[in-house]
Coordinates of C-alpha atoms and ligand atoms in Angstrom, one line a residue:
M1 CA 4.7 -4.4 -5.6
V2 CA 5.8 -5.8 -2.2
T3 CA 7.2 -9.3 -2.3
M4 CA 8.6 -11.5 0.5
D5 CA 12.0 -11.3 -1.1
K6 CA 12.0 -7.5 -1.0
I7 CA 10.9 -7.6 2.7
S8 CA 13.5 -10.1 3.8
N9 CA 16.3 -8.3 1.9
L10 CA 15.4 -5.0 3.5
C11 CA 15.2 -6.7 6.9
K12 CA 18.6 -8.2 6.4
S13 CA 20.3 -5.1 5.2
R14 CA 18.8 -2.7 7.7
G15 CA 19.3 -4.7 11.0
I16 CA 15.6 -5.8 11.3
I17 CA 15.7 -9.6 11.0
F18 CA 18.7 -11.9 10.3
Q19 CA 18.7 -15.6 9.5
G20 CA 19.2 -17.6 12.8
S21 CA 22.8 -18.9 13.3
E22 CA 23.7 -17.3 9.9
I23 CA 27.5 -17.9 10.1
Y24 CA 26.8 -21.6 10.3
D25 CA 24.5 -21.5 7.3
G26 CA 21.5 -21.1 9.5
L27 CA 19.0 -23.4 11.2
G28 CA 15.9 -23.9 9.2
N29 CA 12.9 -21.8 10.2
T30 CA 14.7 -19.8 12.9
W31 CA 15.3 -16.0 12.7
D32 CA 17.1 -13.4 14.9
Y33 CA 15.7 -9.9 15.4
G34 CA 18.4 -7.3 14.9
P35 CA 18.9 -3.9 16.6
V36 CA 16.1 -2.3 14.7
G37 CA 13.8 -5.3 14.6
V38 CA 13.9 -6.0 18.3
E39 CA 12.6 -2.4 18.9
I40 CA 9.8 -2.8 16.4
K41 CA 8.8 -6.1 17.8
N42 CA 8.9 -4.8 21.4
N43 CA 6.8 -1.8 20.3
I44 CA 4.2 -4.2 18.8
K45 CA 4.1 -6.2 22.1
K46 CA 3.8 -3.0 24.1
A47 CA 1.0 -1.7 21.9
W48 CA -0.8 -5.1 22.3
W49 CA -0.4 -5.1 26.0
K50 CA -1.7 -1.6 26.3
Y51 CA -4.7 -2.4 24.2
F52 CA -5.6 -5.7 25.9
V53 CA -4.3 -5.3 29.5
Y54 CA -4.0 -1.7 30.5
N55 CA -7.1 -0.6 28.7
N56 CA -9.2 -3.5 30.1
K57 CA -9.7 -3.2 33.8
S58 CA -10.8 -6.8 34.2
T59 CA -7.8 -8.3 32.3
Y60 CA -4.8 -9.4 34.3
G61 CA -1.3 -10.1 33.0
L62 CA 0.7 -13.3 33.4
D63 CA 4.1 -14.7 32.6
A64 CA 4.0 -18.5 33.0
A65 CA 6.9 -20.9 32.7
I66 CA 7.7 -22.4 29.3
L67 CA 8.2 -25.8 30.8
M68 CA 5.1 -27.2 32.4
N69 CA 4.2 -30.4 34.1
P70 CA 3.7 -33.0 31.3
K71 CA 0.2 -33.7 32.7
V72 CA -0.8 -30.3 31.4
W73 CA -0.3 -31.5 27.8
E74 CA -2.2 -34.7 28.5
A75 CA -5.1 -32.7 29.8
S76 CA -5.0 -30.3 26.9
G77 CA -4.9 -33.2 24.4
H78 CA -1.6 -32.1 22.9
T79 CA 0.3 -35.3 23.8
A80 CA -2.2 -37.4 22.0
S81 CA -3.1 -35.4 19.0
F82 CA -1.0 -32.3 18.3
S83 CA 0.5 -33.4 15.0
D84 CA 0.6 -32.7 11.3
P85 CA 0.1 -35.1 8.4
K86 CA 3.5 -35.4 6.8
M87 CA 4.9 -37.2 3.8
D88 CA 8.6 -37.6 2.9
C89 CA 9.8 -37.4 -0.7
K90 CA 11.9 -40.5 -1.2
E91 CA 13.7 -39.0 -4.2
C92 CA 15.0 -35.7 -2.8
K93 CA 14.5 -36.4 0.9
T94 CA 12.4 -33.3 1.6
R95 CA 9.4 -33.4 4.0
H96 CA 6.0 -32.0 3.2
R97 CA 2.6 -31.5 4.8
A98 CA -0.1 -33.4 3.0
D99 CA -2.7 -30.7 3.7
N100 CA -0.3 -28.1 2.2
L101 CA 0.3 -30.1 -0.9
I102 CA -3.4 -30.4 -1.5
E103 CA -4.1 -26.7 -0.7
D104 CA -1.3 -25.6 -3.1
Y105 CA -2.7 -27.9 -5.8
A106 CA -6.2 -26.6 -5.3
K107 CA -5.0 -23.0 -5.5
K108 CA -3.3 -23.6 -8.8
K109 CA -6.3 -25.4 -10.3
G110 CA -8.8 -22.9 -8.8
L111 CA -10.6 -25.7 -6.9
Q112 CA -12.5 -25.1 -3.7
I113 CA -11.4 -27.8 -1.3
N114 CA -11.9 -28.0 2.4
V115 CA -8.7 -29.8 3.4
D116 CA -9.3 -29.2 7.1
A117 CA -12.2 -31.5 7.0
M118 CA -10.3 -34.4 5.3
T119 CA -9.1 -37.5 7.0
D120 CA -5.6 -38.9 6.4
E121 CA -7.1 -41.6 4.1
E122 CA -9.0 -38.9 2.1
M123 CA -5.9 -36.8 1.7
Q124 CA -3.9 -39.8 0.6
K125 CA -6.5 -40.7 -2.0
F126 CA -6.7 -37.1 -3.2
I127 CA -2.9 -36.9 -3.7
D128 CA -2.8 -40.3 -5.5
D129 CA -5.9 -39.6 -7.7
N130 CA -4.6 -36.2 -8.7
D131 CA -1.0 -37.3 -9.2
I132 CA 0.3 -34.5 -7.0
K133 CA 4.1 -34.3 -7.2
C134 CA 6.9 -33.2 -4.9
P135 CA 7.1 -29.4 -5.2
N136 CA 10.9 -29.6 -4.7
C137 CA 12.0 -32.3 -7.3
G138 CA 8.8 -32.7 -9.4
K139 CA 8.8 -36.5 -8.8
K140 CA 6.1 -38.6 -7.2
N141 CA 7.6 -41.0 -4.8
F142 CA 6.2 -40.1 -1.3
T143 CA 6.1 -42.2 1.8
P144 CA 2.5 -42.7 3.0
I145 CA 1.0 -40.0 5.2
R146 CA 2.1 -40.3 8.8
Q147 CA 1.2 -38.0 11.7
F148 CA 4.2 -36.0 12.8
K149 CA 4.3 -34.8 16.4
L150 CA 4.7 -31.0 16.7
M151 CA 5.7 -30.7 20.3
F152 CA 9.5 -30.5 21.0
E153 CA 10.6 -32.9 23.7
T154 CA 13.4 -32.3 26.1
S155 CA 14.4 -33.8 29.4
R156 CA 15.2 -32.6 32.9
G157 CA 17.5 -34.0 35.5
T158 CA 21.2 -34.7 35.3
V159 CA 21.4 -38.4 35.7
A160 CA 21.3 -39.9 32.2
D161 CA 19.1 -42.8 33.0
N162 CA 16.8 -40.9 35.2
K163 CA 15.5 -38.2 32.9
D164 CA 12.0 -37.0 32.8
I165 CA 10.6 -35.9 29.5
V166 CA 9.2 -32.4 29.4
Y167 CA 7.9 -30.4 26.5
L168 CA 8.6 -26.9 25.2
R169 CA 5.2 -25.4 25.3
P170 CA 3.5 -25.4 21.9
E171 CA 1.1 -22.6 23.0
T172 CA 1.0 -20.1 25.8
A173 CA -2.7 -20.6 26.5
Q174 CA -2.2 -23.5 29.0
G175 CA -0.4 -21.1 31.3
E176 CA -3.6 -19.0 31.6
F177 CA -5.8 -22.1 32.2
V178 CA -3.6 -23.6 34.9
N179 CA -3.4 -20.2 36.6
F180 CA -7.1 -19.6 36.5
L181 CA -7.6 -20.3 40.2
N182 CA -4.5 -18.4 41.3
V183 CA -5.4 -15.2 39.3
Q184 CA -9.1 -15.4 40.3
R185 CA -8.3 -15.7 44.0
T186 CA -5.3 -13.3 44.3
M187 CA -6.8 -10.5 42.2
R188 CA -10.3 -11.2 43.7
A189 CA -11.4 -11.3 40.1
K190 CA -15.1 -11.6 39.2
V191 CA -16.2 -13.5 36.1
P192 CA -16.1 -12.2 33.4
F193 CA -12.4 -11.5 33.5
G194 CA -9.4 -12.1 31.2
I195 CA -5.9 -13.3 31.6
A196 CA -3.3 -12.1 29.0
Q197 CA 0.1 -13.4 28.3
I198 CA 3.0 -12.8 25.8
G199 CA 5.5 -15.5 25.5
K200 CA 7.5 -18.0 23.5
A201 CA 5.9 -21.1 22.0
F202 CA 7.6 -23.9 20.0
R203 CA 6.3 -26.2 17.3
N204 CA 8.3 -28.6 15.2
E205 CA 6.8 -27.2 12.0
I206 CA 8.0 -29.0 8.8
T207 CA 7.1 -26.5 6.2
P208 CA 9.6 -23.7 5.8
G209 CA 9.4 -20.7 3.6
N210 CA 7.5 -17.4 3.6
F211 CA 10.2 -15.7 5.7
T212 CA 9.0 -15.5 9.4
Y213 CA 5.4 -16.5 8.7
R214 CA 5.8 -20.1 10.1
T215 CA 8.7 -20.7 12.4
I216 CA 9.6 -23.4 15.0
E217 CA 10.0 -20.8 17.7
F218 CA 7.7 -17.9 17.9
E219 CA 5.9 -15.6 20.4
Q220 CA 2.2 -15.6 21.0
M221 CA 0.1 -12.9 22.5
E222 CA -3.0 -14.4 24.0
H223 CA -6.0 -13.3 25.9
Q224 CA -8.3 -15.9 27.5
L225 CA -11.6 -14.5 28.6
F226 CA -13.4 -16.5 31.4
C227 CA -17.2 -15.9 31.3
K228 CA -20.6 -17.4 31.8
E229 CA -21.8 -19.6 29.0
D230 CA -24.9 -17.5 28.2
E231 CA -22.7 -14.4 27.7
S232 CA -20.0 -16.2 25.8
F233 CA -21.3 -15.6 22.3
A234 CA -21.6 -11.9 22.9
F235 CA -18.0 -11.9 24.1
Y236 CA -16.9 -14.0 21.1
N237 CA -18.3 -11.3 18.8
E238 CA -16.8 -8.5 21.0
Y239 CA -13.4 -10.1 20.7
K240 CA -13.7 -10.6 17.0
K241 CA -14.2 -6.8 16.8
K242 CA -11.5 -5.9 19.3
A243 CA -9.0 -8.1 17.5
L244 CA -9.7 -6.2 14.2
D245 CA -9.8 -2.8 15.9
F246 CA -6.4 -3.4 17.5
L247 CA -4.9 -4.2 14.0
L248 CA -6.4 -1.0 12.6
S249 CA -5.2 1.0 15.5
I250 CA -1.5 0.1 14.7
G251 CA -2.0 1.1 11.1
I252 CA -2.8 -2.1 9.3
K253 CA -4.9 -1.3 6.2
Q254 CA -8.5 -2.6 6.4
D255 CA -8.4 -3.9 2.8
F256 CA -5.7 -6.3 3.8
L257 CA -7.7 -7.9 6.6
R258 CA -10.7 -10.2 6.6
Y259 CA -12.5 -12.7 8.8
K260 CA -12.5 -16.4 8.0
D261 CA -14.7 -18.7 9.9
H262 CA -13.2 -22.2 10.6
D263 CA -14.7 -24.9 8.4
K264 CA -13.9 -27.6 10.8
L265 CA -14.4 -27.1 14.5
A266 CA -12.7 -28.9 17.4
H267 CA -15.2 -31.2 19.1
Y268 CA -15.5 -28.9 22.1
A269 CA -15.7 -25.6 20.1
K270 CA -18.9 -23.8 19.4
C271 CA -17.4 -21.4 16.9
A272 CA -14.0 -20.2 15.8
C273 CA -12.6 -17.8 13.2
D274 CA -9.4 -16.3 12.1
I275 CA -8.4 -12.9 10.9
Q276 CA -6.4 -13.3 7.8
Y277 CA -3.9 -10.8 6.4
N278 CA -3.2 -10.6 2.6
Y279 CA 0.5 -11.4 2.8
P280 CA 2.6 -11.4 -0.4
M281 CA 1.9 -15.2 -0.7
G282 CA -1.9 -14.6 -0.3
W283 CA -4.5 -14.5 2.4
S284 CA -3.2 -16.4 5.5
E285 CA -4.0 -16.6 9.2
L286 CA -2.8 -13.8 11.3
N287 CA -4.8 -14.5 14.5
G288 CA -7.5 -16.7 15.8
I289 CA -10.6 -16.1 18.0
H290 CA -12.0 -19.4 19.4
H291 CA -15.0 -20.2 21.6
R292 CA -13.6 -23.1 23.6
G293 CA -16.6 -23.8 25.8
T294 CA -15.7 -25.3 29.2
W295 CA -13.3 -27.8 27.7
D296 CA -10.0 -26.4 29.1
L297 CA -11.0 -25.8 32.7
S298 CA -13.0 -29.1 32.8
R299 CA -10.1 -31.1 31.5
H300 CA -7.7 -29.5 34.1
Q301 CA -10.2 -30.2 36.8
E302 CA -10.3 -33.8 35.7
F303 CA -6.6 -34.3 35.4
S304 CA -5.4 -32.2 38.4
G305 CA -8.3 -33.1 40.7
K306 CA -8.6 -29.4 41.6
S307 CA -12.1 -27.9 41.4
M308 CA -12.4 -25.2 38.7
L309 CA -15.8 -24.2 39.9
Y310 CA -16.4 -20.5 40.2
M311 CA -19.1 -19.2 42.6
D312 CA -21.0 -16.1 41.6
P313 CA -20.7 -13.8 44.6
I314 CA -24.2 -12.4 44.0
T315 CA -26.3 -15.4 43.0
N316 CA -24.1 -18.1 44.7
E317 CA -24.4 -20.1 41.4
K318 CA -21.5 -22.5 40.9
Y319 CA -20.2 -23.2 37.4
V320 CA -17.1 -23.9 35.3
P321 CA -16.5 -20.8 33.3
T322 CA -16.5 -20.8 29.5
V323 CA -13.4 -19.6 27.6
V324 CA -13.2 -17.2 24.7
E325 CA -9.7 -17.2 23.3
Y326 CA -8.0 -14.6 21.2
S327 CA -4.5 -15.5 20.1
I328 CA -2.0 -13.8 17.7
G329 CA 1.6 -14.5 16.9
A330 CA 3.9 -11.5 17.5
D331 CA 6.2 -12.6 14.7
R332 CA 3.3 -13.1 12.2
L333 CA 2.0 -9.7 13.2
M334 CA 5.4 -8.1 12.8
L335 CA 5.6 -9.6 9.3
A336 CA 2.1 -8.2 8.5
V337 CA 3.2 -4.8 9.9
L338 CA 6.3 -4.8 7.7
C339 CA 4.5 -5.9 4.5
N340 CA 1.8 -3.3 5.3
A341 CA 4.3 -0.5 5.7
Y342 CA 6.4 -1.1 2.6
E343 CA 6.2 1.2 -0.3
E344 CA 8.4 1.9 -3.3
Q345 CA 8.0 5.5 -4.6
E346 CA 9.1 6.8 -7.9
L347 CA 10.7 10.2 -7.4
E348 CA 11.3 13.0 -9.9
G349 CA 14.5 12.2 -11.8
G350 CA 13.8 8.5 -12.0
D351 CA 15.0 7.6 -8.5
T352 CA 13.1 5.1 -6.3
R353 CA 12.6 5.6 -2.6
V354 CA 11.8 2.7 -0.4
V355 CA 9.8 3.9 2.6
M356 CA 8.3 2.0 5.5
H357 CA 5.2 3.8 6.6
L358 CA 5.3 2.4 10.2
H359 CA 3.0 3.8 12.7
P360 CA 5.1 6.1 14.9
T361 CA 4.4 4.0 18.0
L362 CA 5.9 1.0 16.3
A363 CA 8.9 2.6 14.7
C364 CA 12.3 1.8 16.2
Y365 CA 13.5 5.4 16.3
K366 CA 11.0 8.1 16.6
V367 CA 13.4 10.8 15.4
A368 CA 16.9 10.7 13.7
V369 CA 19.2 13.6 14.4
L370 CA 21.3 14.5 11.4
P371 CA 23.8 17.4 11.4
L372 CA 24.1 18.9 7.9
Q373 CA 27.9 19.1 8.3
K374 CA 30.4 17.3 10.5
N375 CA 31.4 20.6 12.2
L376 CA 27.9 20.8 13.6
S377 CA 28.2 17.6 15.5
E378 CA 28.7 19.0 18.9
K379 CA 25.4 20.9 18.8
A380 CA 23.7 18.0 17.1
L381 CA 24.8 15.6 19.8
E382 CA 23.4 18.0 22.4
M383 CA 20.1 18.0 20.6
Y384 CA 20.2 14.2 20.3
A385 CA 20.8 13.8 24.0
E386 CA 17.9 16.1 24.8
L387 CA 15.4 14.4 22.4
N388 CA 16.6 10.9 23.5
K389 CA 15.4 11.7 27.1
H390 CA 11.9 11.7 25.7
F391 CA 11.8 8.9 23.0
Y392 CA 14.3 6.6 21.3
C393 CA 16.4 8.5 18.7
D394 CA 19.1 7.8 16.2
Y395 CA 22.1 9.9 15.5
D396 CA 23.8 9.8 12.1
E397 CA 26.5 12.1 10.7
A398 CA 28.0 9.8 8.0
G399 CA 27.4 10.3 4.3
S400 CA 25.3 12.7 2.3
I401 CA 22.0 14.0 3.8
G402 CA 20.0 12.4 1.0
K403 CA 21.5 8.9 1.8
R404 CA 20.9 9.4 5.5
Y405 CA 17.2 10.3 4.8
R406 CA 16.8 7.2 2.7
R407 CA 18.3 5.0 5.4
Q408 CA 15.8 6.4 7.9
D409 CA 12.9 6.0 5.4
E410 CA 13.8 2.3 5.0
I411 CA 13.6 1.6 8.7
G412 CA 10.4 3.7 9.1
T413 CA 11.8 6.5 11.3
P414 CA 8.9 9.0 11.2
Y415 CA 10.9 12.2 11.6
C416 CA 14.4 13.4 10.9
V417 CA 15.7 16.5 12.6
T418 CA 18.5 18.4 10.7
I419 CA 20.9 20.6 12.5
D420 CA 22.3 23.5 10.5
F421 CA 24.1 26.8 11.2
D422 CA 20.8 28.5 12.2
T423 CA 20.5 26.0 15.0
L424 CA 23.6 27.5 16.6
E425 CA 22.0 30.9 16.5
N426 CA 18.4 30.3 17.6
N427 CA 18.0 26.6 18.7
T428 CA 15.6 25.8 15.8
V429 CA 15.9 22.7 13.7
T430 CA 14.2 21.4 10.5
L431 CA 11.8 18.6 11.1
R432 CA 11.3 16.3 8.0
D433 CA 8.2 14.2 7.7
R434 CA 9.0 10.6 6.4
D435 CA 5.7 10.2 4.5
T436 CA 5.4 13.6 2.9
M437 CA 9.1 14.6 2.9
E438 CA 7.9 18.1 3.9
Q439 CA 10.2 20.1 6.2
K440 CA 9.2 22.6 8.9
R441 CA 11.4 24.8 11.0
M442 CA 10.7 24.6 14.8
T443 CA 12.3 24.7 18.2
I444 CA 13.5 21.6 19.9
E445 CA 10.7 22.0 22.5
E446 CA 8.2 22.1 19.7
V447 CA 9.7 18.9 18.3
I448 CA 9.4 17.1 21.7
N449 CA 5.7 18.2 22.1
F450 CA 4.8 17.3 18.6
V451 CA 6.3 13.8 18.7
E452 CA 5.1 13.1 22.2
N453 CA 1.6 14.0 21.1
L454 CA 1.8 11.4 18.3
L455 CA 2.9 8.7 20.6
K456 CA 0.1 9.1 23.1
Ligands
ATP1 P1 -1.6 -22.4 11.5 O1 -2.9 -22.9 11.0 O2 -1.0 -21.2 10.7 O3 -0.6 -23.4 11.8 P2 -2.8 -22.4 14.1 O4 -4.2 -22.3 13.7 O5 -2.2 -23.7 14.4 O6 -1.9 -21.7 12.9 P3 -3.0 -21.4 16.7 O7 -2.6 -22.7 17.4 O8 -4.4 -20.9 16.7 O9 -2.5 -21.4 15.2 O10 -2.0 -20.3 17.2 C1 -2.4 -18.9 17.4 C2 -1.6 -18.0 16.6 O11 -0.2 -18.2 16.9 C3 -1.7 -18.0 15.1 O12 -2.8 -17.3 14.7 C4 -0.4 -17.4 14.6 O13 -0.5 -16.0 14.6 C5 0.6 -17.9 15.7 N1 1.3 -19.1 15.2 C6 0.9 -20.4 15.3 N2 1.9 -21.2 14.8 C7 2.9 -20.4 14.4 C8 4.2 -20.6 13.8 N3 4.6 -21.8 13.6 N4 5.0 -19.5 13.6 C9 4.6 -18.3 13.8 N5 3.4 -18.0 14.4 C10 2.6 -19.0 14.7

């Protein structure tokens, strides 16, 4: 069975994900992607961009600045209310989210509780009435619930007493909203159209654990669709479906995905849902699809004084477009991809093989070139150079062939090419399939065509 420990150990030992600042004992909730991990994550982002930007002729890409005018966060409501209900344990000095304490308690007791709909006072009463204790030390000596701001503050300017506070953006979405007019005008875009962006976001999250699931620095992949209100529900449903189809297209198993409608809606929202993935710790949010009404553009109109009215070129009707938002964390998706791919197989003779069934487009290396013996390395390097022109390959001549196969299986390399003495004679190689372990003899050109076809 896949556990988060197995995934994080594999990631650490195979250059996929390391603890952030590890040699200094880390920095809570930060992670570094290693040589293999950065490729997998980049491939995930590329697959997303292809699906939502290149395959959608009315979606435009964007890369907005992380630091934005602080008025953006006033308009969006983040300055006033982007916070979590926190409690500190006075005994062991750990910090907890009140809503998480209640959720965990409810899960253990098999209770159905809609914690999203509870006020701070209701949460406090629930924790007191049910005698919920600190999960770290088991004592009950919490500070009262206080709202803890999630936005990281920093400052600009060099003169110490003349610094302006700026925020590290807690979501990428505002970049799309504040550029609505720029994109619409320069691309001569007609509503409905979308703006998509991939970028870093920062939240001062206080609940660690579950590996990379909830981090203080993460990447979001977001698509904001600007449309007419009367078409917005159809688009909302379309994006629910697209979001799921994308996950299936990169190999996530359907049984591990489900929709979850939000119990509590923001006051401006008409409907919202998440897609959850069944991670080792249970069903948890992977992405969100939100009908945001005209809230975002209207607020930016109000705070910036710039008109966000769009004029329909055919009917001349003027209106503020409605937004349907689709947002997914690249890191959370990568974690789902890794959990989804992991398998331990019992082999004949009692051996166990760990294999990551990554979709070939997501795998770091598409092919690993392995000479059967060291004295074949010249030919093998020639083959490696040829294949590497077409797709990213690995080359490994150290250790037994069995161990080299296992290493590639563990990082999800879909194919291994072995070079033997016949290769010197007729330029053919053996292609080994990661999933079936079957081997086929073919020419190097056939390998190139075969793999390129898979990556299309
Ligand atoms: P959660 O309820 O898990 O805190 P959220 O509902 O606040 O998430 P959104 O603000 O809707 O999340 O952000 C959109 C997406 O960004 C989420 O679906 C998730 O994939 C990702 N995301 C949000 N917060 C984090 C985080 N701290 N670490 C990693 N990914 C995150």
